[in-house]
Amino acid sequence: MKQLVGLLVALAVLLGWVSSPAVAQPISGADLFSAPLEAMAWLAEAPPQNAVDAKLKTEYGAKLDLNNANVQGFRKFPGLYPTLARKILLNAPYDSVEDVLDLPGLSEQQLDILKANLDNFTVTVPDSAFVEGGDRFNNGVYK
């Protein structure tokens, strides 16, 4: 029985060795130096940027964007978090900052809070990287 197992193992190794498609190829000295330079040509190009990085370089990075901000962004403005922030997000998108004053069901106190913060807001085109999914209400960042 041991001889049969040994014969089968030897046959399997021989069959695997013979049918192996990976064969080493000789390489010349010129290939050693030219291949890495061609492979690293992309390093000389401008670094790629995604849509989020581009948006953060606009006014979005300085002011609170009513169409793209999440609920946590409203925490830095007294009176907006969480009730007014939720109303603002549920009624987005907005064409202008002043559109936020037309939200249904606002009390006089809430209107005063919004008017006091209009200079802190901006409106840009909604970006799917910011508004898709439930990230506007719960982005998973807990402090």
mmCIF file of C-alpha atoms in Angstrom:
data_model
loop_
_atom_site.group_PDB
_atom_site.id
_atom_site.type_symbol
_atom_site.label_atom_id
_atom_site.label_comp_id
_atom_site.label_asym_id
_atom_site.label_seq_id
_atom_site.Cartn_x
_atom_site.Cartn_y
_atom_site.Cartn_z
ATOM 1 C CA MET A 1 0.000 0.000 0.000
ATOM 2 C CA LYS A 2 2.864 2.383 0.852
ATOM 3 C CA GLN A 3 4.436 1.717 -2.532
ATOM 4 C CA LEU A 4 1.157 2.534 -4.306
ATOM 5 C CA VAL A 5 0.808 5.854 -2.440
ATOM 6 C CA GLY A 6 4.438 6.719 -3.191
ATOM 7 C CA LEU A 7 3.940 5.906 -6.874
ATOM 8 C CA LEU A 8 0.794 8.093 -7.037
ATOM 9 C CA VAL A 9 2.569 11.014 -5.349
ATOM 10 C CA ALA A 10 5.538 10.724 -7.708
ATOM 11 C CA LEU A 11 3.188 10.564 -10.697
ATOM 12 C CA ALA A 12 1.260 13.654 -9.495
ATOM 13 C CA VAL A 13 4.478 15.640 -8.996
ATOM 14 C CA LEU A 14 5.795 14.612 -12.408
ATOM 15 C CA LEU A 15 2.503 15.462 -14.101
ATOM 16 C CA GLY A 16 2.386 18.860 -12.381
ATOM 17 C CA TRP A 17 5.954 19.637 -13.350
ATOM 18 C CA VAL A 18 5.487 18.686 -16.996
ATOM 19 C CA SER A 19 2.217 20.586 -17.447
ATOM 20 C CA SER A 20 3.427 23.759 -15.689
ATOM 21 C CA PRO A 21 3.125 26.732 -18.085
ATOM 22 C CA ALA A 22 5.408 29.017 -16.041
ATOM 23 C CA VAL A 23 8.800 28.917 -17.696
ATOM 24 C CA ALA A 24 11.549 31.378 -16.812
ATOM 25 C CA GLN A 25 12.608 33.631 -19.654
ATOM 26 C CA PRO A 26 16.072 35.085 -20.031
ATOM 27 C CA ILE A 27 16.216 38.842 -19.509
ATOM 28 C CA SER A 28 18.763 41.205 -20.966
ATOM 29 C CA GLY A 29 20.479 44.015 -19.095
ATOM 30 C CA ALA A 30 18.530 46.660 -21.049
ATOM 31 C CA ASP A 31 15.232 45.239 -19.831
ATOM 32 C CA LEU A 32 16.321 45.549 -16.219
ATOM 33 C CA PHE A 33 16.599 49.348 -16.405
ATOM 34 C CA SER A 34 13.911 50.345 -18.906
ATOM 35 C CA ALA A 35 10.962 48.489 -17.381
ATOM 36 C CA PRO A 36 10.882 50.313 -14.022
ATOM 37 C CA LEU A 37 11.111 53.740 -15.684
ATOM 38 C CA GLU A 38 8.152 52.997 -17.934
ATOM 39 C CA ALA A 39 6.200 51.576 -15.044
ATOM 40 C CA MET A 40 6.744 54.738 -12.960
ATOM 41 C CA ALA A 41 5.871 57.283 -15.663
ATOM 42 C CA TRP A 42 2.496 57.900 -14.002
ATOM 43 C CA LEU A 43 4.310 59.433 -11.006
ATOM 44 C CA ALA A 44 5.255 62.479 -13.073
ATOM 45 C CA GLU A 45 1.600 63.209 -13.882
ATOM 46 C CA ALA A 46 -0.666 65.343 -11.706
ATOM 47 C CA PRO A 47 -2.094 63.462 -8.740
ATOM 48 C CA PRO A 48 -5.670 62.280 -9.274
ATOM 49 C CA GLN A 49 -8.466 63.915 -7.291
ATOM 50 C CA ASN A 50 -11.928 62.681 -6.566
ATOM 51 C CA ALA A 51 -15.156 64.683 -6.519
ATOM 52 C CA VAL A 52 -15.125 65.057 -2.731
ATOM 53 C CA ASP A 53 -11.660 66.659 -2.704
ATOM 54 C CA ALA A 54 -12.708 69.066 -5.448
ATOM 55 C CA LYS A 55 -15.880 70.033 -3.548
ATOM 56 C CA LEU A 56 -13.956 70.641 -0.310
ATOM 57 C CA LYS A 57 -11.756 73.220 -2.066
ATOM 58 C CA THR A 58 -14.817 75.328 -2.920
ATOM 59 C CA GLU A 59 -17.005 77.351 -0.580
ATOM 60 C CA TYR A 60 -18.305 74.020 0.745
ATOM 61 C CA GLY A 61 -15.195 73.660 2.879
ATOM 62 C CA ALA A 62 -15.691 77.074 4.535
ATOM 63 C CA LYS A 63 -19.468 77.262 4.965
ATOM 64 C CA LEU A 64 -22.191 74.737 5.734
ATOM 65 C CA ASP A 65 -23.680 73.489 2.463
ATOM 66 C CA LEU A 66 -27.415 72.994 2.921
ATOM 67 C CA ASN A 67 -27.600 70.522 0.022
ATOM 68 C CA ASN A 68 -24.615 68.339 0.971
ATOM 69 C CA ALA A 69 -23.910 68.636 4.714
ATOM 70 C CA ASN A 70 -24.780 65.919 7.195
ATOM 71 C CA VAL A 71 -26.641 66.504 10.435
ATOM 72 C CA GLN A 72 -23.406 66.592 12.466
ATOM 73 C CA GLY A 73 -22.281 69.709 10.589
ATOM 74 C CA PHE A 74 -25.077 71.723 12.202
ATOM 75 C CA ARG A 75 -23.720 71.133 15.719
ATOM 76 C CA LYS A 76 -21.372 74.103 15.546
ATOM 77 C CA PHE A 77 -24.295 76.528 15.200
ATOM 78 C CA PRO A 78 -26.402 76.952 18.368
ATOM 79 C CA GLY A 79 -30.102 76.181 17.959
ATOM 80 C CA LEU A 80 -29.806 74.228 14.705
ATOM 81 C CA TYR A 81 -28.982 70.746 15.983
ATOM 82 C CA PRO A 82 -30.893 68.390 15.895
ATOM 83 C CA THR A 83 -34.454 69.613 15.176
ATOM 84 C CA LEU A 84 -33.786 72.331 12.606
ATOM 85 C CA ALA A 85 -30.974 70.322 11.044
ATOM 86 C CA ARG A 86 -33.364 67.434 10.427
ATOM 87 C CA LYS A 87 -35.975 69.743 8.850
ATOM 88 C CA ILE A 88 -33.347 71.314 6.615
ATOM 89 C CA LEU A 89 -32.041 67.948 5.418
ATOM 90 C CA LEU A 90 -35.492 66.489 4.816
ATOM 91 C CA ASN A 91 -36.521 69.425 2.608
ATOM 92 C CA ALA A 92 -33.307 69.676 0.562
ATOM 93 C CA PRO A 93 -32.240 70.428 -2.150
ATOM 94 C CA TYR A 94 -32.366 74.214 -2.170
ATOM 95 C CA ASP A 95 -31.776 76.669 -5.006
ATOM 96 C CA SER A 96 -30.614 79.473 -2.721
ATOM 97 C CA VAL A 97 -29.743 79.949 0.937
ATOM 98 C CA GLU A 98 -32.910 81.990 1.499
ATOM 99 C CA ASP A 99 -35.084 78.995 0.482
ATOM 100 C CA VAL A 100 -34.455 77.546 3.944
ATOM 101 C CA LEU A 101 -36.673 80.301 5.380
ATOM 102 C CA ASP A 102 -39.672 78.810 3.521
ATOM 103 C CA LEU A 103 -39.603 75.473 5.367
ATOM 104 C CA PRO A 104 -43.073 74.336 6.437
ATOM 105 C CA GLY A 105 -43.937 74.401 10.140
ATOM 106 C CA LEU A 106 -41.208 76.766 11.366
ATOM 107 C CA SER A 107 -41.826 78.692 14.570
ATOM 108 C CA GLU A 108 -40.823 82.346 14.939
ATOM 109 C CA GLN A 109 -37.888 81.324 17.139
ATOM 110 C CA GLN A 110 -36.675 78.849 14.515
ATOM 111 C CA LEU A 111 -37.000 81.505 11.798
ATOM 112 C CA ASP A 112 -34.907 83.888 13.903
ATOM 113 C CA ILE A 113 -32.226 81.218 14.375
ATOM 114 C CA LEU A 114 -32.129 80.541 10.630
ATOM 115 C CA LYS A 115 -31.970 84.256 9.759
ATOM 116 C CA ALA A 116 -29.088 84.726 12.204
ATOM 117 C CA ASN A 117 -27.137 81.911 10.514
ATOM 118 C CA LEU A 118 -27.787 82.657 6.827
ATOM 119 C CA ASP A 119 -24.220 83.954 6.425
ATOM 120 C CA ASN A 120 -22.884 80.585 7.622
ATOM 121 C CA PHE A 121 -24.719 78.661 4.880
ATOM 122 C CA THR A 122 -24.053 78.057 1.220
ATOM 123 C CA VAL A 123 -25.838 76.086 -1.476
ATOM 124 C CA THR A 124 -24.099 73.999 -4.123
ATOM 125 C CA VAL A 125 -25.315 71.289 -6.453
ATOM 126 C CA PRO A 126 -26.083 68.086 -4.510
ATOM 127 C CA ASP A 127 -23.231 65.597 -4.863
ATOM 128 C CA SER A 128 -24.040 61.893 -4.648
ATOM 129 C CA ALA A 129 -20.851 61.297 -2.634
ATOM 130 C CA PHE A 130 -22.381 63.373 0.178
ATOM 131 C CA VAL A 131 -26.133 62.749 -0.064
ATOM 132 C CA GLU A 132 -26.672 59.106 -1.046
ATOM 133 C CA GLY A 133 -27.578 56.590 1.612
ATOM 134 C CA GLY A 134 -28.250 57.442 5.223
ATOM 135 C CA ASP A 135 -24.956 59.252 5.774
ATOM 136 C CA ARG A 136 -26.602 62.666 5.988
ATOM 137 C CA PHE A 137 -28.422 61.601 9.146
ATOM 138 C CA ASN A 138 -25.916 59.142 10.609
ATOM 139 C CA ASN A 139 -22.420 59.237 9.194
ATOM 140 C CA GLY A 140 -21.054 56.893 11.838
ATOM 141 C CA VAL A 141 -18.834 59.482 13.542
ATOM 142 C CA TYR A 142 -19.444 59.523 17.279
ATOM 143 C CA LYS A 143 -17.586 61.885 19.615
#
